[in-house]
Coordinates of C-alpha atoms in Angstrom, one line a residue:
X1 CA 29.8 10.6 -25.1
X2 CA 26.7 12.6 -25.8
X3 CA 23.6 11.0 -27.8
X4 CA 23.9 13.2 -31.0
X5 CA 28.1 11.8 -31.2
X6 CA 26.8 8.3 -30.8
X7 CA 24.3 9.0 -33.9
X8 CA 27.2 10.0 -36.1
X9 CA 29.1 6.6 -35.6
X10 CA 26.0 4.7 -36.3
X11 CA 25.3 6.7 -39.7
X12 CA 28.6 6.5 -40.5
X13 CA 28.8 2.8 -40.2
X14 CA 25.5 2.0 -42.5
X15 CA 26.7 4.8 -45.0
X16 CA 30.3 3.9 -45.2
X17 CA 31.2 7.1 -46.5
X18 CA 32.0 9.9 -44.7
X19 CA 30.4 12.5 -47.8
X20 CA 26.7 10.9 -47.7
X21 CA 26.9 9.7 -43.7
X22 CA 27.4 13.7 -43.7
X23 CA 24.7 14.5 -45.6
X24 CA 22.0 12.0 -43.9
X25 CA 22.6 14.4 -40.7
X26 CA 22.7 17.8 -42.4
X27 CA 26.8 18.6 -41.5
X28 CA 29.3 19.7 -43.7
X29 CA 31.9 16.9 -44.3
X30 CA 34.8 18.2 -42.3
X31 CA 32.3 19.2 -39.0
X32 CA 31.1 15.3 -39.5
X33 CA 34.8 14.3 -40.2
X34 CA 35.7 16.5 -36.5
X35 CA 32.9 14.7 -34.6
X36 CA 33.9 11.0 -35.7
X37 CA 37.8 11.8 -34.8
X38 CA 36.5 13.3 -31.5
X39 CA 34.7 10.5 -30.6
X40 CA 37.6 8.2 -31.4
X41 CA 39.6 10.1 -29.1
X42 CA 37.4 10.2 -26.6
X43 CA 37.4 6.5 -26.6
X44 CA 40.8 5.7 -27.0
X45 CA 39.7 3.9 -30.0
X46 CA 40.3 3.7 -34.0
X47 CA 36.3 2.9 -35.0
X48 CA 37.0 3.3 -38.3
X49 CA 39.4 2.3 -41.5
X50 CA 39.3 5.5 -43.9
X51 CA 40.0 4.7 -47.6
X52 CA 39.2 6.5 -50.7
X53 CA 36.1 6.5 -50.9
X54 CA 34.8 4.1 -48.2
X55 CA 35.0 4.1 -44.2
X56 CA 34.9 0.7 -42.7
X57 CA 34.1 -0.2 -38.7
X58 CA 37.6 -2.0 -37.5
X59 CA 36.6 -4.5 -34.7
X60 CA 36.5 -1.7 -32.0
X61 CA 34.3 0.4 -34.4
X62 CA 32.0 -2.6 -34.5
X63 CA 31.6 -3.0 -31.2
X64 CA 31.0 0.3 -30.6
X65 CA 28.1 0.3 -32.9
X66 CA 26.5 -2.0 -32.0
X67 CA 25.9 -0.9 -28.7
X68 CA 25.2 2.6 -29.8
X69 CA 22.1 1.7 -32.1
X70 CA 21.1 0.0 -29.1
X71 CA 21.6 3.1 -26.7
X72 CA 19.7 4.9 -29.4
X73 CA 16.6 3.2 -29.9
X74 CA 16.4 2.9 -25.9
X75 CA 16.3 6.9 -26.2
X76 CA 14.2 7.2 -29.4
X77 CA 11.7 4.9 -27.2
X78 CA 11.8 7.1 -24.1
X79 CA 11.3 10.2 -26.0
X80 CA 8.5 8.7 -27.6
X81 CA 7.2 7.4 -24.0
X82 CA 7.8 10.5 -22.4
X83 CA 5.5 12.3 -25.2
X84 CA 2.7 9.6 -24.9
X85 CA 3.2 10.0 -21.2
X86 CA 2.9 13.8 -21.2
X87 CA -0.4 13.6 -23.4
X88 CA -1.8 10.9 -20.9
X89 CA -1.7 8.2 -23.9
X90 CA 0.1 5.7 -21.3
X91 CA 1.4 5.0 -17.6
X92 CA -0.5 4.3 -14.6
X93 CA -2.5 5.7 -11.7
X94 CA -3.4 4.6 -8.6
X95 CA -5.5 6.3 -5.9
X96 CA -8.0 5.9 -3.1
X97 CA -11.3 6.5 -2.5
X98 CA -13.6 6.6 0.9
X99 CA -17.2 4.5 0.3
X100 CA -19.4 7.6 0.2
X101 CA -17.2 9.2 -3.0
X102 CA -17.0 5.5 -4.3
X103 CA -20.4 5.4 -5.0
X104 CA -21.1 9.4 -6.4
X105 CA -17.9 10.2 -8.1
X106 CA -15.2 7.6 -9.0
X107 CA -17.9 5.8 -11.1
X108 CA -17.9 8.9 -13.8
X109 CA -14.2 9.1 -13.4
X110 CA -13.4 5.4 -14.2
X111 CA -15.8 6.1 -17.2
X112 CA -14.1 8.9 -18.2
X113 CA -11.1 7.3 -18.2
X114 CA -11.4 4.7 -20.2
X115 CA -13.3 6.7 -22.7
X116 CA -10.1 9.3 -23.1
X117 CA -7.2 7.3 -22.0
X118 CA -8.1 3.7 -22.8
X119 CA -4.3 2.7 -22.3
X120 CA -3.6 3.9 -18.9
X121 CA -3.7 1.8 -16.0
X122 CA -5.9 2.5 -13.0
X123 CA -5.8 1.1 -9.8
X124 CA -8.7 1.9 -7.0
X125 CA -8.6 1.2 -3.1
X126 CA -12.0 1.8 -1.8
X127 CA -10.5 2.7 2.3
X128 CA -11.2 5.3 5.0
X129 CA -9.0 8.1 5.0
X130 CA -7.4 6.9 8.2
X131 CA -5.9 3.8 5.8
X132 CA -5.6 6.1 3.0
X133 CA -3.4 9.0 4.8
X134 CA -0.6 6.2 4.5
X135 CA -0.5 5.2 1.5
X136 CA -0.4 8.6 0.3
X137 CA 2.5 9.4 2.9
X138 CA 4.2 6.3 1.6
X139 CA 3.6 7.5 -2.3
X140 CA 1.7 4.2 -3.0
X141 CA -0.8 6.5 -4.2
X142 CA -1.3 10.0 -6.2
X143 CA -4.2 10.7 -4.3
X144 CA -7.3 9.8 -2.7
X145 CA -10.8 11.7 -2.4
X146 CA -12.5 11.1 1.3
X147 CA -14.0 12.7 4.2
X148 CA -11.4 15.3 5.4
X149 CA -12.4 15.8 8.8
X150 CA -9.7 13.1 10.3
X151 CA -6.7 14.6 8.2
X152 CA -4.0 16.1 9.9
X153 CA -3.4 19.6 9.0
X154 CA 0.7 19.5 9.7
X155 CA 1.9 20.5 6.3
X156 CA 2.7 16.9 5.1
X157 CA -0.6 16.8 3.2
X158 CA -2.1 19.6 1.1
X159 CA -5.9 19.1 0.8
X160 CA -8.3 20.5 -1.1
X161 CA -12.4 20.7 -0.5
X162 CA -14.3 19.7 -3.3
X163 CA -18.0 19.1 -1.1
X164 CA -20.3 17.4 0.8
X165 CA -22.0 14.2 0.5
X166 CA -25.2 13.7 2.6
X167 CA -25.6 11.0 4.3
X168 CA -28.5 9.1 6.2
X169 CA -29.4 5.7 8.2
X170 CA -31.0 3.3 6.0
X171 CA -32.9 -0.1 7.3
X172 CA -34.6 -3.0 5.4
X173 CA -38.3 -3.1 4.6
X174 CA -40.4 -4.0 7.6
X175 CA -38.0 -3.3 10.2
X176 CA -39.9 -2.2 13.3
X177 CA -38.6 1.5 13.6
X178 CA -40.5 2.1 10.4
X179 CA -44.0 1.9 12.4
X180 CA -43.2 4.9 14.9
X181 CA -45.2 7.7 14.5
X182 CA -42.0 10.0 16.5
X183 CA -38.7 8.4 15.8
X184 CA -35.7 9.3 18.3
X185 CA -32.6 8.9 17.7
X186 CA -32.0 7.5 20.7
X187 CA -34.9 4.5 19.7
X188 CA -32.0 2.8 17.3
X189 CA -29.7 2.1 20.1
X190 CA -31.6 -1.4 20.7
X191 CA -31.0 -2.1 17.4
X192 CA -27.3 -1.1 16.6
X193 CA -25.7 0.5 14.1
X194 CA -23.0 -0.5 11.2
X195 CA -21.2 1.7 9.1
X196 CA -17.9 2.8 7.7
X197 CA -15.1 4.4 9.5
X198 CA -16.4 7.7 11.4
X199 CA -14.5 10.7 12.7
X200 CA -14.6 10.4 16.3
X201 CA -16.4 13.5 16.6
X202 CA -19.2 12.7 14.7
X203 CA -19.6 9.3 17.1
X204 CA -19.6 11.5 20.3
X205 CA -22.4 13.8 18.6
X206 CA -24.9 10.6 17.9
X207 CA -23.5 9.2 20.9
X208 CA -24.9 12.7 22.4
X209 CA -28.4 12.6 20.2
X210 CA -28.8 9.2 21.7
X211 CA -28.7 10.1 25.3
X212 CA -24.9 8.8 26.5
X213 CA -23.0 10.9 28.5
X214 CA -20.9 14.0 27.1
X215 CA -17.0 11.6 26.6
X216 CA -19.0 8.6 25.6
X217 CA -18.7 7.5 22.0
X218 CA -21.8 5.3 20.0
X219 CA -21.3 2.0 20.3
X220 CA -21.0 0.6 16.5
X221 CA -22.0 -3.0 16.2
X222 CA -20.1 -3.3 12.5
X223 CA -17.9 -1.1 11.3
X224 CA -17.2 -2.0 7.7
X225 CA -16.2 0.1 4.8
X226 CA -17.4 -2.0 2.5
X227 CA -20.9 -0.8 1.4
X228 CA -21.9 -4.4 0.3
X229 CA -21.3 -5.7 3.1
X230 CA -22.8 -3.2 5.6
X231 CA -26.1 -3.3 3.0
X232 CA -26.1 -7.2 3.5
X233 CA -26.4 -6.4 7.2
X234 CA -29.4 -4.1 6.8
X235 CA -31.3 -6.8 4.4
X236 CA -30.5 -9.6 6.6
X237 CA -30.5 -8.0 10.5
X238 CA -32.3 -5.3 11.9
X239 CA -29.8 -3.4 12.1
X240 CA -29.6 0.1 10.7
X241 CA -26.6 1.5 8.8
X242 CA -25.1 4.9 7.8
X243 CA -25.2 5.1 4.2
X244 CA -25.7 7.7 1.1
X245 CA -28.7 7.3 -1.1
X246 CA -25.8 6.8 -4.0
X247 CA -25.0 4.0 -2.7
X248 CA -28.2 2.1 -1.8
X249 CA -30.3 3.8 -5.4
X250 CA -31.1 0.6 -6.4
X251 CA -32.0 -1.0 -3.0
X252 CA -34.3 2.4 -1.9
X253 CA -35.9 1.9 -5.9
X254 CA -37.5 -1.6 -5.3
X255 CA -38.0 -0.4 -1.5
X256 CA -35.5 -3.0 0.1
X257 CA -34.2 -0.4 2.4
X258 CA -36.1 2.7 3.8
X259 CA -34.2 5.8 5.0
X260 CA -35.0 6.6 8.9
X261 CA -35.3 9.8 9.5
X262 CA -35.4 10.8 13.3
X263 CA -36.6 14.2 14.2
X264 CA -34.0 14.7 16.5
X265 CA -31.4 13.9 14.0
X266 CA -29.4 16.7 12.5
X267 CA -28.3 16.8 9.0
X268 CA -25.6 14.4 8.4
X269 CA -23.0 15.2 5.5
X270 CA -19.5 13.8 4.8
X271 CA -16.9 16.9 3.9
X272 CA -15.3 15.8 0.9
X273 CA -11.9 16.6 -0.5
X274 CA -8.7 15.3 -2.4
X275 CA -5.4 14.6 -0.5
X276 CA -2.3 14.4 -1.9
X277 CA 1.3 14.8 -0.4
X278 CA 2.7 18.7 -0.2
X279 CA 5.3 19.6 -2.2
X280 CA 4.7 16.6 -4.9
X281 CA 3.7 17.1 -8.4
X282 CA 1.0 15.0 -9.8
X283 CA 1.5 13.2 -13.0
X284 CA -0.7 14.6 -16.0
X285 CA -3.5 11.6 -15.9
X286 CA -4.0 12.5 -11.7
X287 CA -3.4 15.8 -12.4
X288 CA -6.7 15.1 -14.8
X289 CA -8.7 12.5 -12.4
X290 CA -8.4 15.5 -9.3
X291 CA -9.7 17.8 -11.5
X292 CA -12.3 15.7 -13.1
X293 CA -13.6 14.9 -9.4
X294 CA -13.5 18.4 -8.5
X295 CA -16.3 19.3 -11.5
X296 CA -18.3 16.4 -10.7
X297 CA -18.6 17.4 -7.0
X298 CA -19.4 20.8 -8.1
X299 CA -21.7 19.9 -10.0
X300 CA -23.5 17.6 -8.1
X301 CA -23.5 20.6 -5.3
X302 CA -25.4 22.7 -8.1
X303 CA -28.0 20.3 -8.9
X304 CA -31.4 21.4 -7.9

């Protein structure tokens, strides 16, 4: 019974005659007349007393109705969902973020958003991409925009580089490192060092700076990828932490926290990108969100 059939019983039923119920749907009488026998047949059911001038529902015909009208507003309300969905007026989203991209890009994005699409839903999990790999894999989320470095290139995932985010070692005000005229590297190991998640490469390169052997990874006191957390440790410890300046602005303003800067220390930078699982295609408001992050990174790289 297709949707267009169902229409014509309905009609006919308000209308109770078969010349206007015609009319309301733009057929000729006998094409309307064919349709309402055919669905009849198709049914194995009279749905409707014919007299001279008036068609009645019999029982059957009532019941029939009133479960099409039914059926049909349940379409007429996914068409209209469908069209709201397509335009990104409703639905939901949910993706993940590492801490560094947490800080410098989902903020615009959220703001964007809600500005645009005030009745979409979005849910954030700020992760490392070794959490966020599986809820990607496991389609618990569209996407997620993190350090790339860890993610496997198998053909599972399809990942694209939107950047770099620099990042540095941050202590509080007064710590004792601050009063070196020649800071090493190797002069925070005393101290210790908290931060999120790190590729193990980039441990057995600081690990290197700081004078352990070649296989030896640094030793991380905290490893935490909650930036609040890891800046509470800098504020109340003397311990340094890996950090961007995004995420400590307010903290470096009113000099809380002062960025170390080691002599021996290379540049630092966190390759960004957006992972999402091959072969799947985003809804329109991620579809949106990736691009959006892709044009803030960008810019942000172009920035003098």
């Amino acid at each position: 019974m297709n949707i267009r059939r169902l229409q014509h019983i309905v009609v006919l039923a308000d209308e109770g005659n078969f010349r206007r119920a015609a009319e309301r749907v733009h057929l000729s009488q006998p094409a309307f007349s064919r349709s309402i026998q055919a669905a009849e047949a198709e049914l194995g059911l009279k749905l409707f007393d014919r007299g001279t001038l008036e068609a009645r529902a019999t029982p059957a015909g009532a019941f029939v109705v009133e479960r099409a009208r039914s059926l049909l507003q349940q379409t007429s309300n996914l068409e209209r969902d469908v069209s709201l969905y397509r335009e990104r007026a409703i639905g939901d989203m949910t993706f993940g973020c590492g801490p560094f991209p947490a800080a410098a890009l989902v903020p615009q994005l959220l703001a964007e958003l809600r500005h645009r699409y005030p009745a979409v839903g979005v849910c954030v999990q700020v992760s490392n991409a070794f959490h966020l790999l599986a809820n990607v894999r496991h389609e618990e989320h569209d996407f997620f925009v993190a350090n790339i470095v860890d993610v496997p290139r198998d053909g599972m995932f399809h990942v694209e580089r939107i950047g770099q985010l620099p990042a540095g070692l941050f202590v509080r005000h007064g710590h004792p490192l601050l009063a070196r005229q020649s800071l090493r590297m190797a002069d925070l190991l005393p101290y210790g060092i908290a931060t999120g998640r790190l590729p193990r490469d980039t441990l057995l390169r600081l690990g290197r700076l700081m004078g352990l052997p070649p296989e030896q990874k640094l030793w991380v006191a905290v490893e935490c990828d909650d930036i609040q957390l890891l800046r509470r440790i800098a504020l109340d410890s003397d311990t340094a932490i890996v950090a961007t300046r995004d995420q400590l602005a307010d903290d470096l303003e009113h000099q809380l926290v002062h960025e170390l800067l080691p002599h021996d220390m290379p540049p630092h930078v966190a390759n960004l990108g957006i992972v999402t699982l091959a072969g799947r295609t985003p809804s329109p408001v991620a579809a949106f969100a990736m691009q959006f992050l892709a044009q803030v990174a960008k810019t942000r790289a172009a920035a003098p």
